[in-house]
């Protein structure tokens, strides 16, 4: 087979595992330590909140953690928060398959029966065909209390943890897009995790949630103690070495190399954003005419990848309110990163009046905080797009 026939290894997309997961070694090492410690101590650690901009690689990181936990013999479950399902519904659904598999192996009278009892208390039923359905009264709590939902979540996680301890295993639960859940559900999750940590007999359950860069603030607004409850991990773009590795290694594996200048150009143009690296890699692979990706291939691939990303930009831009578009326009005019004070001056507004627009844009992942009083666009090319689109 010639090198030109080899399948394109790069994988731009959402939650598509990259051929090489670059630049996350430190965090994964910390996770490996936790994987060893939790079953040994029988106690979960502070839940992790992984925050970062769109396309930076949160989902694939969660998938890697799930895989490692599974390989270490843990029971794993994953869910994505957000409408139409409540967190309890999504969680129950996510746990159902691992529990059913476990039920096949469980000894009679084991703690699994208690978990199943909690399931039925939540009015989750399984019909004869094995289909899971939910009673109508798994209702989200009233906006300002959330007490029932928090209790339900706590019961479920606790019962599950007791079962896991009895079985000598541990449970990893990942919650992606947590910031898409309503505030009342996030508050309920915080309460449930808080209580889980206070239970007399600790349980080996670990939760890792992911969300946009504003996730820590969202969690803290939900309950005051959230900042101490969660261990926060911010993940950003890849540094130059990791970005170069993300491009080179998958090609090298298939006996294709990148010219030195080609990698430098691609790395610089991507700002280290993993999604763009995969996209540039994919185009460059298509454009190459032999076993070497040249600088010209890379330059053309960068153009194509940025043009492709413009579709994403258009979707973002069109969803903004007029006030948000003014803010984003001023930030684009400032080159993509600016002090809030300067933006306020450019817009002829008092700085304090931009707070709401700023936090809405951060929550949507359109801008991200860049140090005290500063904001920037997380994606390269967005400033140019906005200047042309207005
Ligand atoms: N560490 C990495 N090395 C190489 N490629 C990566 C890395 N992390 C993510 N990618 C690639 O980047 C793209 C985006 O990854 P992913 O969907 O996990 O991002 P995300 O942060 O979850 O985005 P969103 O906020 O939109 O959900 C995928 O194509 C993935 O293969
Ligand atoms: Mg994601």
mmCIF file with all atom_site columns, N, CA and C in Angstrom, residues 321-328 347 349 353-363 367:
data_model
loop_
_atom_site.group_PDB
_atom_site.id
_atom_site.type_symbol
_atom_site.label_atom_id
_atom_site.label_alt_id
_atom_site.label_comp_id
_atom_site.label_asym_id
_atom_site.label_entity_id
_atom_site.label_seq_id
_atom_site.pdbx_PDB_ins_code
_atom_site.Cartn_x
_atom_site.Cartn_y
_atom_site.Cartn_z
_atom_site.occupancy
_atom_site.B_iso_or_equiv
_atom_site.pdbx_formal_charge
_atom_site.auth_seq_id
_atom_site.auth_comp_id
_atom_site.auth_asym_id
_atom_site.auth_atom_id
_atom_site.pdbx_PDB_model_num
ATOM 1  N N  . UNK A 1 321 ? -27.479 38.480 20.867 1.00 0.00 ? 321 UNK A N  1
ATOM 2  C CA . UNK A 1 321 ? -28.406 39.614 20.907 1.00 0.00 ? 321 UNK A CA 1
ATOM 3  C C  . UNK A 1 321 ? -27.660 40.837 20.377 1.00 0.00 ? 321 UNK A C  1
ATOM 4  N N  . UNK A 1 322 ? -28.416 41.923 20.170 1.00 0.00 ? 322 UNK A N  1
ATOM 5  C CA . UNK A 1 322 ? -27.779 43.106 19.620 1.00 0.00 ? 322 UNK A CA 1
ATOM 6  C C  . UNK A 1 322 ? -26.719 43.658 20.584 1.00 0.00 ? 322 UNK A C  1
ATOM 7  N N  . UNK A 1 323 ? -27.061 43.673 21.879 1.00 0.00 ? 323 UNK A N  1
ATOM 8  C CA . UNK A 1 323 ? -26.105 44.199 22.863 1.00 0.00 ? 323 UNK A CA 1
ATOM 9  C C  . UNK A 1 323 ? -24.830 43.350 22.871 1.00 0.00 ? 323 UNK A C  1
ATOM 10 N N  . UNK A 1 324 ? -25.017 42.021 22.730 1.00 0.00 ? 324 UNK A N  1
ATOM 11 C CA . UNK A 1 324 ? -23.847 41.131 22.706 1.00 0.00 ? 324 UNK A CA 1
ATOM 12 C C  . UNK A 1 324 ? -23.022 41.373 21.442 1.00 0.00 ? 324 UNK A C  1
ATOM 13 N N  . UNK A 1 325 ? -23.711 41.620 20.315 1.00 0.00 ? 325 UNK A N  1
ATOM 14 C CA . UNK A 1 325 ? -22.974 41.868 19.070 1.00 0.00 ? 325 UNK A CA 1
ATOM 15 C C  . UNK A 1 325 ? -22.152 43.156 19.160 1.00 0.00 ? 325 UNK A C  1
ATOM 16 N N  . UNK A 1 326 ? -22.706 44.192 19.829 1.00 0.00 ? 326 UNK A N  1
ATOM 17 C CA . UNK A 1 326 ? -21.935 45.430 20.002 1.00 0.00 ? 326 UNK A CA 1
ATOM 18 C C  . UNK A 1 326 ? -20.664 45.155 20.797 1.00 0.00 ? 326 UNK A C  1
ATOM 19 N N  . UNK A 1 327 ? -20.814 44.391 21.870 1.00 0.00 ? 327 UNK A N  1
ATOM 20 C CA . UNK A 1 327 ? -19.671 44.062 22.730 1.00 0.00 ? 327 UNK A CA 1
ATOM 21 C C  . UNK A 1 327 ? -18.621 43.290 21.942 1.00 0.00 ? 327 UNK A C  1
ATOM 22 N N  . UNK A 1 328 ? -19.092 42.240 21.248 1.00 0.00 ? 328 UNK A N  1
ATOM 23 C CA . UNK A 1 328 ? -18.184 41.388 20.476 1.00 0.00 ? 328 UNK A CA 1
ATOM 24 C C  . UNK A 1 328 ? -17.514 42.197 19.360 1.00 0.00 ? 328 UNK A C  1
ATOM 25 N N  . UNK A 1 347 ? -17.548 51.764 23.604 1.00 0.00 ? 347 UNK A N  1
ATOM 26 C CA . UNK A 1 347 ? -19.000 51.640 23.422 1.00 0.00 ? 347 UNK A CA 1
ATOM 27 C C  . UNK A 1 347 ? -19.757 52.823 24.026 1.00 0.00 ? 347 UNK A C  1
ATOM 28 N N  . UNK A 1 349 ? -20.202 53.409 27.203 1.00 0.00 ? 349 UNK A N  1
ATOM 29 C CA . UNK A 1 349 ? -21.005 52.946 28.346 1.00 0.00 ? 349 UNK A CA 1
ATOM 30 C C  . UNK A 1 349 ? -20.159 52.986 29.615 1.00 0.00 ? 349 UNK A C  1
ATOM 31 N N  . UNK A 1 353 ? -21.822 48.644 33.508 1.00 0.00 ? 353 UNK A N  1
ATOM 32 C CA . UNK A 1 353 ? -23.008 48.221 32.765 1.00 0.00 ? 353 UNK A CA 1
ATOM 33 C C  . UNK A 1 353 ? -22.719 47.110 31.764 1.00 0.00 ? 353 UNK A C  1
ATOM 34 N N  . UNK A 1 354 ? -21.445 46.766 31.617 1.00 0.00 ? 354 UNK A N  1
ATOM 35 C CA . UNK A 1 354 ? -21.112 45.692 30.674 1.00 0.00 ? 354 UNK A CA 1
ATOM 36 C C  . UNK A 1 354 ? -21.059 44.322 31.341 1.00 0.00 ? 354 UNK A C  1
ATOM 37 N N  . UNK A 1 355 ? -21.185 44.304 32.686 1.00 0.00 ? 355 UNK A N  1
ATOM 38 C CA . UNK A 1 355 ? -20.997 43.056 33.439 1.00 0.00 ? 355 UNK A CA 1
ATOM 39 C C  . UNK A 1 355 ? -21.899 41.933 32.965 1.00 0.00 ? 355 UNK A C  1
ATOM 40 N N  . UNK A 1 356 ? -23.159 42.247 32.770 1.00 0.00 ? 356 UNK A N  1
ATOM 41 C CA . UNK A 1 356 ? -24.132 41.233 32.399 1.00 0.00 ? 356 UNK A CA 1
ATOM 42 C C  . UNK A 1 356 ? -23.843 40.654 31.001 1.00 0.00 ? 356 UNK A C  1
ATOM 43 N N  . UNK A 1 357 ? -23.593 41.559 30.051 1.00 0.00 ? 357 UNK A N  1
ATOM 44 C CA . UNK A 1 357 ? -23.295 41.101 28.682 1.00 0.00 ? 357 UNK A CA 1
ATOM 45 C C  . UNK A 1 357 ? -22.037 40.231 28.693 1.00 0.00 ? 357 UNK A C  1
ATOM 46 N N  . UNK A 1 358 ? -21.039 40.709 29.439 1.00 0.00 ? 358 UNK A N  1
ATOM 47 C CA . UNK A 1 358 ? -19.796 39.952 29.521 1.00 0.00 ? 358 UNK A CA 1
ATOM 48 C C  . UNK A 1 358 ? -20.051 38.552 30.083 1.00 0.00 ? 358 UNK A C  1
ATOM 49 N N  . UNK A 1 359 ? -20.798 38.463 31.197 1.00 0.00 ? 359 UNK A N  1
ATOM 50 C CA . UNK A 1 359 ? -20.950 37.128 31.790 1.00 0.00 ? 359 UNK A CA 1
ATOM 51 C C  . UNK A 1 359 ? -21.810 36.233 30.904 1.00 0.00 ? 359 UNK A C  1
ATOM 52 N N  . UNK A 1 360 ? -22.795 36.795 30.201 1.00 0.00 ? 360 UNK A N  1
ATOM 53 C CA . UNK A 1 360 ? -23.571 35.967 29.264 1.00 0.00 ? 360 UNK A CA 1
ATOM 54 C C  . UNK A 1 360 ? -22.673 35.424 28.146 1.00 0.00 ? 360 UNK A C  1
ATOM 55 N N  . UNK A 1 361 ? -21.779 36.274 27.656 1.00 0.00 ? 361 UNK A N  1
ATOM 56 C CA . UNK A 1 361 ? -20.892 35.837 26.566 1.00 0.00 ? 361 UNK A CA 1
ATOM 57 C C  . UNK A 1 361 ? -19.877 34.796 27.045 1.00 0.00 ? 361 UNK A C  1
ATOM 58 N N  . UNK A 1 362 ? -19.424 34.966 28.278 1.00 0.00 ? 362 UNK A N  1
ATOM 59 C CA . UNK A 1 362 ? -18.495 33.967 28.840 1.00 0.00 ? 362 UNK A CA 1
ATOM 60 C C  . UNK A 1 362 ? -19.230 32.633 28.986 1.00 0.00 ? 362 UNK A C  1
ATOM 61 N N  . UNK A 1 363 ? -20.473 32.704 29.483 1.00 0.00 ? 363 UNK A N  1
ATOM 62 C CA . UNK A 1 363 ? -21.242 31.473 29.681 1.00 0.00 ? 363 UNK A CA 1
ATOM 63 C C  . UNK A 1 363 ? -21.471 30.749 28.349 1.00 0.00 ? 363 UNK A C  1
ATOM 64 N N  . UNK A 1 367 ? -16.604 34.544 24.583 1.00 0.00 ? 367 UNK A N  1
ATOM 65 C CA . UNK A 1 367 ? -15.383 35.190 25.072 1.00 0.00 ? 367 UNK A CA 1
ATOM 66 C C  . UNK A 1 367 ? -14.947 34.459 26.334 1.00 0.00 ? 367 UNK A C  1
#
